[in-house]
PDB file of C-alpha atoms in Angstrom:
ATOM      1  CA  MET A 241      54.060 -37.202 -37.042  1.00 69.00           C
ATOM      2  CA  SER A 242      56.113 -35.195 -34.544  1.00 79.00           C
ATOM      3  CA  SER A 243      59.892 -35.052 -34.633  1.00 87.00           C
ATOM      4  CA  ARG A 244      62.575 -33.581 -32.410  1.00 91.00           C
ATOM      5  CA  GLU A 245      62.977 -30.718 -34.878  1.00 93.00           C
ATOM      6  CA  ASP A 246      59.360 -29.679 -34.231  1.00 92.00           C
ATOM      7  CA  ILE A 247      60.069 -28.750 -30.601  1.00 94.00           C
ATOM      8  CA  ILE A 248      59.930 -25.000 -30.051  1.00 92.00           C
ATOM      9  CA  ASP A 249      59.798 -22.518 -27.232  1.00 88.00           C
ATOM     10  CA  LEU A 250      56.251 -21.258 -26.734  1.00 79.00           C
ATOM     11  CA  SER A 251      57.467 -17.671 -27.191  1.00 75.00           C
ATOM     12  CA  GLN A 252      57.975 -18.506 -30.889  1.00 63.00           C
ATOM     13  CA  TYR A 253      54.334 -19.493 -31.367  1.00 57.00           C
ATOM     14  CA  GLY A 254      52.198 -16.985 -33.252  1.00 50.00           C
ATOM     15  CA  THR A 255      55.000 -14.425 -33.597  1.00 46.00           C
ATOM     16  CA  ALA A 256      55.613 -12.160 -36.579  1.00 38.00           C
ATOM     17  CA  ASN A 257      56.949 -15.068 -38.632  1.00 42.00           C
ATOM     18  CA  GLN A 258      53.452 -16.576 -38.481  1.00 41.00           C
ATOM     19  CA  LEU A 259      54.689 -19.825 -36.962  1.00 49.00           C
ATOM     20  CA  ARG A 260      51.500 -21.774 -36.334  1.00 64.00           C
ATOM     21  CA  ARG A 261      52.887 -25.246 -35.791  1.00 77.00           C
ATOM     22  CA  GLY A 262      55.321 -26.883 -33.463  1.00 90.00           C
ATOM     23  CA  LEU A 263      55.611 -29.157 -30.462  1.00 93.00           C
ATOM     24  CA  ILE A 264      55.854 -28.035 -26.855  1.00 95.00           C
ATOM     25  CA  TYR A 265      55.780 -29.785 -23.502  1.00 96.00           C
ATOM     26  CA  SER A 266      53.486 -28.622 -20.705  1.00 95.00           C
ATOM     27  CA  GLU A 267      53.374 -29.853 -17.133  1.00 95.00           C
ATOM     28  CA  LEU A 268      49.581 -30.309 -17.175  1.00 96.00           C
ATOM     29  CA  LEU A 269      48.940 -31.805 -20.623  1.00 96.00           C
ATOM     30  CA  GLY A 270      52.301 -33.300 -21.534  1.00 96.00           C
ATOM     31  CA  TRP A 271      53.276 -32.937 -25.181  1.00 96.00           C
ATOM     32  CA  ILE A 272      51.076 -30.552 -27.200  1.00 95.00           C
ATOM     33  CA  ASP A 273      50.970 -30.419 -30.990  1.00 93.00           C
ATOM     34  CA  LEU A 274      50.264 -26.759 -31.672  1.00 92.00           C
ATOM     35  CA  GLY A 275      48.851 -27.547 -35.108  1.00 88.00           C
ATOM     36  CA  HIS A 276      46.211 -29.822 -33.569  1.00 88.00           C
ATOM     37  CA  ALA A 277      45.587 -27.278 -30.817  1.00 93.00           C
ATOM     38  CA  ARG A 278      44.753 -24.402 -33.193  1.00 92.00           C
ATOM     39  CA  GLY A 279      41.138 -25.534 -33.424  1.00 94.00           C
ATOM     40  CA  ASP A 280      40.604 -24.306 -36.997  1.00 94.00           C
ATOM     41  CA  ASP A 281      38.456 -27.364 -37.791  1.00 94.00           C
ATOM     42  CA  ILE A 282      36.300 -26.704 -34.718  1.00 96.00           C
ATOM     43  CA  ARG A 283      35.879 -23.038 -35.628  1.00 97.00           C
ATOM     44  CA  ASP A 284      34.857 -23.886 -39.186  1.00 96.00           C
ATOM     45  CA  THR A 285      32.349 -26.531 -38.097  1.00 97.00           C
ATOM     46  CA  LEU A 286      30.743 -24.297 -35.476  1.00 98.00           C
ATOM     47  CA  PHE A 287      30.388 -21.591 -38.122  1.00 98.00           C
ATOM     48  CA  LYS A 288      28.503 -24.075 -40.295  1.00 97.00           C
ATOM     49  CA  MET A 289      26.266 -24.863 -37.317  1.00 98.00           C
ATOM     50  CA  SER A 290      25.504 -21.175 -36.806  1.00 97.00           C
ATOM     51  CA  CYS A 291      24.605 -20.893 -40.491  1.00 98.00           C
ATOM     52  CA  GLY A 292      22.337 -23.897 -40.138  1.00 97.00           C
ATOM     53  CA  GLU A 293      20.626 -22.348 -37.130  1.00 97.00           C
ATOM     54  CA  ALA A 294      20.117 -19.118 -39.087  1.00 97.00           C
ATOM     55  CA  SER A 295      18.637 -20.892 -42.088  1.00 94.00           C
ATOM     56  CA  GLY A 296      14.960 -21.457 -42.668  1.00 88.00           C
ATOM     57  CA  ALA A 297      15.346 -25.228 -42.841  1.00 94.00           C
ATOM     58  CA  PRO A 298      14.079 -27.384 -39.941  1.00 96.00           C
ATOM     59  CA  TRP A 299      17.222 -29.567 -40.132  1.00 96.00           C
ATOM     60  CA  TYR A 300      20.783 -28.911 -41.283  1.00 96.00           C
ATOM     61  CA  LEU A 301      23.542 -31.337 -42.238  1.00 95.00           C
ATOM     62  CA  ILE A 302      26.990 -30.979 -40.638  1.00 95.00           C
ATOM     63  CA  GLN A 303      30.083 -32.904 -41.696  1.00 93.00           C
ATOM     64  CA  TYR A 304      33.158 -32.914 -39.476  1.00 92.00           C
ATOM     65  CA  GLU A 305      36.350 -34.513 -40.734  1.00 86.00           C
ATOM     66  CA  GLN A 306      40.002 -35.062 -39.944  1.00 80.00           C
ATOM     67  CA  MET A 307      42.387 -35.611 -42.840  1.00 66.00           C
ATOM     68  CA  MET A 308      46.036 -36.299 -43.578  1.00 61.00           C
ATOM     69  CA  SER A 309      47.927 -35.843 -46.840  1.00 57.00           C
ATOM     70  CA  ALA A 310      50.930 -37.483 -48.471  1.00 54.00           C
ATOM     71  CA  GLY A 311      51.791 -35.624 -51.640  1.00 58.00           C
ATOM     72  CA  ARG A 312      48.638 -35.442 -53.763  1.00 59.00           C
ATOM     73  CA  ILE A 313      46.868 -38.151 -51.799  1.00 57.00           C
ATOM     74  CA  SER A 314      44.540 -37.258 -48.938  1.00 59.00           C
ATOM     75  CA  THR A 315      42.680 -39.613 -46.652  1.00 58.00           C
ATOM     76  CA  GLY A 316      40.845 -39.414 -43.372  1.00 63.00           C
ATOM     77  CA  ARG A 317      37.658 -40.041 -41.456  1.00 74.00           C
ATOM     78  CA  TYR A 318      34.494 -38.041 -40.981  1.00 84.00           C
ATOM     79  CA  VAL A 319      30.999 -38.047 -39.505  1.00 88.00           C
ATOM     80  CA  ARG A 320      27.838 -36.506 -40.971  1.00 91.00           C
ATOM     81  CA  TRP A 321      25.035 -35.569 -38.601  1.00 93.00           C
ATOM     82  CA  ASN A 322      21.641 -34.041 -39.327  1.00 94.00           C
ATOM     83  CA  ILE A 323      20.858 -31.545 -36.571  1.00 96.00           C
ATOM     84  CA  LYS A 324      17.406 -30.223 -35.751  1.00 96.00           C
ATOM     85  CA  LYS A 325      17.271 -26.445 -35.786  1.00 96.00           C
ATOM     86  CA  GLY A 326      16.818 -24.753 -32.425  1.00 96.00           C
ATOM     87  CA  ARG A 327      19.946 -25.855 -30.599  1.00 97.00           C
ATOM     88  CA  SER A 328      21.341 -23.449 -28.028  1.00 97.00           C
ATOM     89  CA  LEU A 329      25.005 -22.432 -28.200  1.00 97.00           C
ATOM     90  CA  ARG A 330      25.709 -24.765 -25.287  1.00 97.00           C
ATOM     91  CA  GLU A 331      24.052 -27.646 -27.170  1.00 97.00           C
ATOM     92  CA  GLN A 332      26.027 -26.812 -30.302  1.00 98.00           C
ATOM     93  CA  HIS A 333      29.254 -27.011 -28.307  1.00 98.00           C
ATOM     94  CA  SER A 334      28.163 -30.325 -26.787  1.00 97.00           C
ATOM     95  CA  ILE A 335      27.358 -31.752 -30.229  1.00 97.00           C
ATOM     96  CA  MET A 336      30.666 -30.458 -31.609  1.00 97.00           C
ATOM     97  CA  LEU A 337      32.563 -32.143 -28.788  1.00 97.00           C
ATOM     98  CA  ALA A 338      30.843 -35.472 -29.454  1.00 95.00           C
ATOM     99  CA  MET A 339      31.692 -35.191 -33.150  1.00 94.00           C
ATOM    100  CA  LEU A 340      35.312 -34.447 -32.299  1.00 94.00           C
ATOM    101  CA  LEU A 341      35.686 -37.333 -29.848  1.00 93.00           C
ATOM    102  CA  GLN A 342      34.221 -39.839 -32.258  1.00 90.00           C
ATOM    103  CA  THR A 343      36.020 -38.636 -35.384  1.00 91.00           C
ATOM    104  CA  ALA A 344      39.417 -38.139 -33.735  1.00 89.00           C
ATOM    105  CA  ARG A 345      39.475 -41.709 -32.462  1.00 88.00           C
ATOM    106  CA  ALA A 346      38.391 -43.049 -35.859  1.00 84.00           C
ATOM    107  CA  PHE A 347      41.078 -40.976 -37.582  1.00 78.00           C
ATOM    108  CA  GLU A 348      43.856 -42.035 -35.198  1.00 76.00           C
ATOM    109  CA  ASN A 349      42.790 -45.657 -35.627  1.00 76.00           C
ATOM    110  CA  TRP A 350      42.959 -45.174 -39.411  1.00 58.00           C
ATOM    111  CA  GLN A 351      46.484 -43.762 -39.122  1.00 64.00           C
ATOM    112  CA  SER A 352      47.457 -46.803 -37.032  1.00 59.00           C
ATOM    113  CA  GLN A 353      46.773 -49.232 -39.886  1.00 55.00           C
ATOM    114  CA  HIS A 354      49.773 -51.187 -41.123  1.00 53.00           C
ATOM    115  CA  PHE A 355      49.665 -49.650 -44.607  1.00 47.00           C
ATOM    116  CA  PHE A 356      50.540 -46.211 -43.120  1.00 51.00           C
ATOM    117  CA  ASN A 357      53.457 -47.446 -40.997  1.00 54.00           C
ATOM    118  CA  TRP A 358      55.985 -46.601 -43.708  1.00 46.00           C
ATOM    119  CA  TYR A 359      54.919 -42.960 -43.580  1.00 50.00           C
ATOM    120  CA  THR A 360      53.913 -42.099 -40.019  1.00 52.00           C
ATOM    121  CA  ASP A 361      53.931 -43.285 -36.423  1.00 53.00           C
ATOM    122  CA  SER A 362      51.260 -40.708 -35.603  1.00 64.00           C
ATOM    123  CA  GLY A 363      48.321 -43.041 -34.979  1.00 68.00           C
ATOM    124  CA  PHE A 364      47.348 -42.432 -31.336  1.00 74.00           C
ATOM    125  CA  SER A 365      50.667 -40.655 -30.755  1.00 85.00           C
ATOM    126  CA  GLY A 366      50.817 -39.496 -27.144  1.00 85.00           C
ATOM    127  CA  GLU A 367      50.128 -35.835 -27.957  1.00 88.00           C
ATOM    128  CA  ASP A 368      47.391 -36.061 -30.588  1.00 90.00           C
ATOM    129  CA  LEU A 369      44.044 -36.492 -28.830  1.00 93.00           C
ATOM    130  CA  VAL A 370      44.750 -34.175 -25.909  1.00 95.00           C
ATOM    131  CA  SER A 371      45.911 -31.513 -28.392  1.00 94.00           C
ATOM    132  CA  ASP A 372      42.631 -31.923 -30.307  1.00 94.00           C
ATOM    133  CA  LEU A 373      40.702 -31.388 -27.073  1.00 96.00           C
ATOM    134  CA  LEU A 374      42.726 -28.288 -26.223  1.00 96.00           C
ATOM    135  CA  GLY A 375      41.948 -26.922 -29.684  1.00 96.00           C
ATOM    136  CA  PHE A 376      38.242 -27.419 -28.999  1.00 97.00           C
ATOM    137  CA  TYR A 377      38.358 -25.466 -25.736  1.00 97.00           C
ATOM    138  CA  ARG A 378      40.491 -22.699 -27.230  1.00 95.00           C
ATOM    139  CA  VAL A 379      37.638 -22.084 -29.677  1.00 97.00           C
ATOM    140  CA  VAL A 380      34.533 -22.529 -27.505  1.00 97.00           C
ATOM    141  CA  ALA A 381      35.986 -20.845 -24.400  1.00 96.00           C
ATOM    142  CA  PRO A 382      38.768 -18.583 -25.719  1.00 94.00           C
ATOM    143  CA  ARG A 383      41.350 -17.269 -23.286  1.00 91.00           C
ATOM    144  CA  ASN A 384      45.073 -17.553 -22.704  1.00 89.00           C
ATOM    145  CA  TYR A 385      45.489 -21.150 -21.536  1.00 92.00           C
ATOM    146  CA  TRP A 386      49.253 -21.280 -21.615  1.00 89.00           C
ATOM    147  CA  GLN A 387      49.945 -19.939 -18.143  1.00 86.00           C
ATOM    148  CA  ASP A 388      47.648 -22.545 -16.578  1.00 92.00           C
ATOM    149  CA  LEU A 389      49.091 -25.375 -18.660  1.00 94.00           C
ATOM    150  CA  LYS A 390      52.639 -24.550 -17.472  1.00 93.00           C
ATOM    151  CA  PRO A 391      54.703 -24.990 -20.647  1.00 94.00           C
ATOM    152  CA  VAL A 392      58.373 -25.718 -20.071  1.00 94.00           C
ATOM    153  CA  SER A 393      61.338 -24.255 -21.933  1.00 93.00           C
ATOM    154  CA  ARG A 394      62.530 -25.766 -25.179  1.00 95.00           C
ATOM    155  CA  GLU A 395      65.616 -27.019 -23.356  1.00 95.00           C
ATOM    156  CA  ALA A 396      63.471 -28.861 -20.786  1.00 95.00           C
ATOM    157  CA  ALA A 397      61.277 -30.285 -23.557  1.00 96.00           C
ATOM    158  CA  LEU A 398      64.308 -31.530 -25.491  1.00 97.00           C
ATOM    159  CA  ARG A 399      65.604 -33.148 -22.316  1.00 95.00           C
ATOM    160  CA  ARG A 400      62.403 -35.199 -22.098  1.00 95.00           C
ATOM    161  CA  TRP A 401      62.508 -36.154 -25.775  1.00 96.00           C
ATOM    162  CA  ASP A 402      66.107 -37.325 -25.540  1.00 96.00           C
ATOM    163  CA  PHE A 403      65.459 -39.313 -22.361  1.00 94.00           C
ATOM    164  CA  TYR A 404      62.157 -41.029 -23.265  1.00 93.00           C
ATOM    165  CA  GLY A 405      62.473 -41.059 -27.042  1.00 93.00           C
ATOM    166  CA  PRO A 406      59.977 -39.861 -29.675  1.00 93.00           C
ATOM    167  CA  VAL A 407      56.487 -39.189 -28.394  1.00 91.00           C
ATOM    168  CA  GLY A 408      55.113 -41.277 -31.281  1.00 88.00           C
ATOM    169  CA  ASN A 409      56.534 -44.346 -29.520  1.00 91.00           C
ATOM    170  CA  TYR A 410      53.964 -43.837 -26.755  1.00 92.00           C
ATOM    171  CA  LYS A 411      50.338 -44.453 -27.697  1.00 91.00           C
ATOM    172  CA  ASN A 412      47.436 -42.770 -25.944  1.00 89.00           C
ATOM    173  CA  ARG A 413      43.931 -43.858 -26.964  1.00 90.00           C
ATOM    174  CA  SER A 414      42.234 -41.494 -24.530  1.00 91.00           C
ATOM    175  CA  PHE A 415      41.926 -37.729 -24.208  1.00 93.00           C
ATOM    176  CA  ILE A 416      43.634 -37.891 -20.806  1.00 94.00           C
ATOM    177  CA  PRO A 417      47.157 -36.401 -20.851  1.00 96.00           C
ATOM    178  CA  LEU A 418      50.257 -38.566 -20.894  1.00 95.00           C
ATOM    179  CA  LEU A 419      52.949 -37.008 -18.693  1.00 95.00           C
ATOM    180  CA  PHE A 420      56.719 -37.379 -19.009  1.00 95.00           C
ATOM    181  CA  PRO A 421      58.551 -36.364 -15.802  1.00 92.00           C
ATOM    182  CA  ASP A 422      61.680 -34.271 -16.115  1.00 92.00           C
ATOM    183  CA  PRO A 423      64.634 -36.700 -16.127  1.00 90.00           C
ATOM    184  CA  GLN A 424      66.548 -34.242 -13.959  1.00 87.00           C
ATOM    185  CA  GLU A 425      64.165 -34.828 -11.065  1.00 82.00           C
ATOM    186  CA  LYS A 426      65.633 -36.803  -8.194  1.00 72.00           C
ATOM    187  CA  PHE A 427      62.845 -39.358  -8.017  1.00 67.00           C
ATOM    188  CA  ILE A 428      61.620 -40.312 -11.445  1.00 68.00           C
ATOM    189  CA  ALA A 429      59.453 -43.073 -12.817  1.00 67.00           C
ATOM    190  CA  HIS A 430      61.337 -44.070 -15.936  1.00 75.00           C
ATOM    191  CA  LYS A 431      58.229 -44.151 -18.083  1.00 85.00           C
ATOM    192  CA  PRO A 432      55.330 -41.747 -18.729  1.00 92.00           C
ATOM    193  CA  PHE A 433      52.069 -41.994 -16.806  1.00 92.00           C
ATOM    194  CA  LYS A 434      48.491 -40.771 -17.174  1.00 94.00           C
ATOM    195  CA  GLY A 435      47.682 -37.416 -15.612  1.00 95.00           C
ATOM    196  CA  LYS A 436      44.318 -35.677 -15.207  1.00 95.00           C
ATOM    197  CA  LEU A 437      42.555 -33.153 -17.365  1.00 96.00           C
ATOM    198  CA  PRO A 438      42.426 -29.710 -15.740  1.00 95.00           C
ATOM    199  CA  PHE A 439      38.948 -28.568 -14.698  1.00 95.00           C
ATOM    200  CA  PHE A 440      38.756 -25.994 -17.508  1.00 95.00           C
ATOM    201  CA  MET A 441      38.939 -28.836 -20.036  1.00 96.00           C
ATOM    202  CA  ARG A 442      36.059 -30.734 -18.426  1.00 96.00           C
ATOM    203  CA  THR A 443      33.376 -28.040 -18.425  1.00 97.00           C
ATOM    204  CA  ILE A 444      31.421 -29.293 -21.451  1.00 97.00           C
ATOM    205  CA  GLU A 445      29.800 -32.717 -21.660  1.00 95.00           C
ATOM    206  CA  PRO A 446      29.690 -34.445 -25.058  1.00 95.00           C
ATOM    207  CA  PHE A 447      26.217 -34.842 -26.537  1.00 95.00           C
ATOM    208  CA  THR A 448      24.638 -38.251 -25.846  1.00 92.00           C
ATOM    209  CA  ALA A 449      20.871 -37.726 -26.261  1.00 91.00           C
ATOM    210  CA  PHE A 450      20.645 -39.478 -29.609  1.00 89.00           C
ATOM    211  CA  ASP A 451      17.204 -40.886 -28.821  1.00 88.00           C
ATOM    212  CA  ASN A 452      15.408 -37.543 -28.370  1.00 90.00           C
ATOM    213  CA  GLY A 453      15.113 -36.646 -32.053  1.00 89.00           C
ATOM    214  CA  THR A 454      17.496 -33.682 -32.208  1.00 92.00           C
ATOM    215  CA  VAL A 455      20.420 -35.401 -33.962  1.00 93.00           C
ATOM    216  CA  CYS A 456      20.296 -37.992 -36.731  1.00 90.00           C
ATOM    217  CA  ILE A 457      23.540 -39.747 -37.656  1.00 87.00           C
ATOM    218  CA  ILE A 458      24.124 -40.267 -41.372  1.00 82.00           C
ATOM    219  CA  ASP A 459      25.846 -43.644 -41.471  1.00 63.00           C
ATOM    220  CA  ARG A 460      28.430 -44.825 -43.944  1.00 51.00           C
ATOM    221  CA  ALA A 461      29.816 -48.343 -44.085  1.00 36.00           C
ATOM    222  CA  GLY A 462      33.542 -48.524 -43.515  1.00 33.00           C
ATOM    223  CA  ILE A 463      33.743 -45.121 -41.846  1.00 38.00           C
ATOM    224  CA  ILE A 464      31.633 -45.354 -38.713  1.00 35.00           C
ATOM    225  CA  ASN A 465      29.010 -48.079 -38.748  1.00 31.00           C
ATOM    226  CA  LYS A 466      27.338 -47.287 -35.473  1.00 34.00           C
ATOM    227  CA  LEU A 467      27.605 -44.790 -32.660  1.00 37.00           C
ATOM    228  CA  GLY A 468      30.112 -45.850 -30.048  1.00 38.00           C
ATOM    229  CA  LYS A 469      30.223 -44.615 -26.495  1.00 41.00           C
ATOM    230  CA  VAL A 470      31.513 -41.047 -26.610  1.00 45.00           C
ATOM    231  CA  VAL A 471      33.828 -40.529 -23.626  1.00 47.00           C
ATOM    232  CA  LEU A 472      37.098 -38.837 -22.750  1.00 53.00           C
ATOM    233  CA  GLN A 473      38.627 -41.862 -21.007  1.00 51.00           C
TER     234      GLN A 473
END
């Protein structure tokens, strides 16, 4: 759940005080949750894949999860896939992306349930899914993305927050960015609108070849009962 107090200037991110969280606004992706965009979960899961590929077993089991905590209670959603050894790095990235897209939507839907409303408005909050996708690309294709994403100053970000209200009020069920024009612009649509993903966040296609015998989904009732269509839209 993002708040106004989370908004920072990008220059604060990753400085000597080890600040690793915060909220910024960028002209290309809209609001970005820097915690989501770290990609630690992606890095850990890809490491497990590399270990599976290095093992002597013909198949290896990978679990990818997204969790939230309230005090001592943790809850979330996950997928478990059996992967046939012999996947190229490109295939591993494609499989990882499919796992992310499916799990992130399931997790955001879980957060949207009425019994969490007292605690968070984060379910499908406008910044969540696009921040997850940025975290994926920061891991699989590492480089400095910030210049291309055009982050604005903290002052300009606060101006948007104060004009439109909390980003959690705006739901985005896709991985396409939700953009909030600067209220100081002369001609302004008084509500956010969908933008487009930059080309460097569309270079990997999510895995879909579930009928060729390379991936077996371990099902669990109440978590994910069947494979849905895995898309960015």
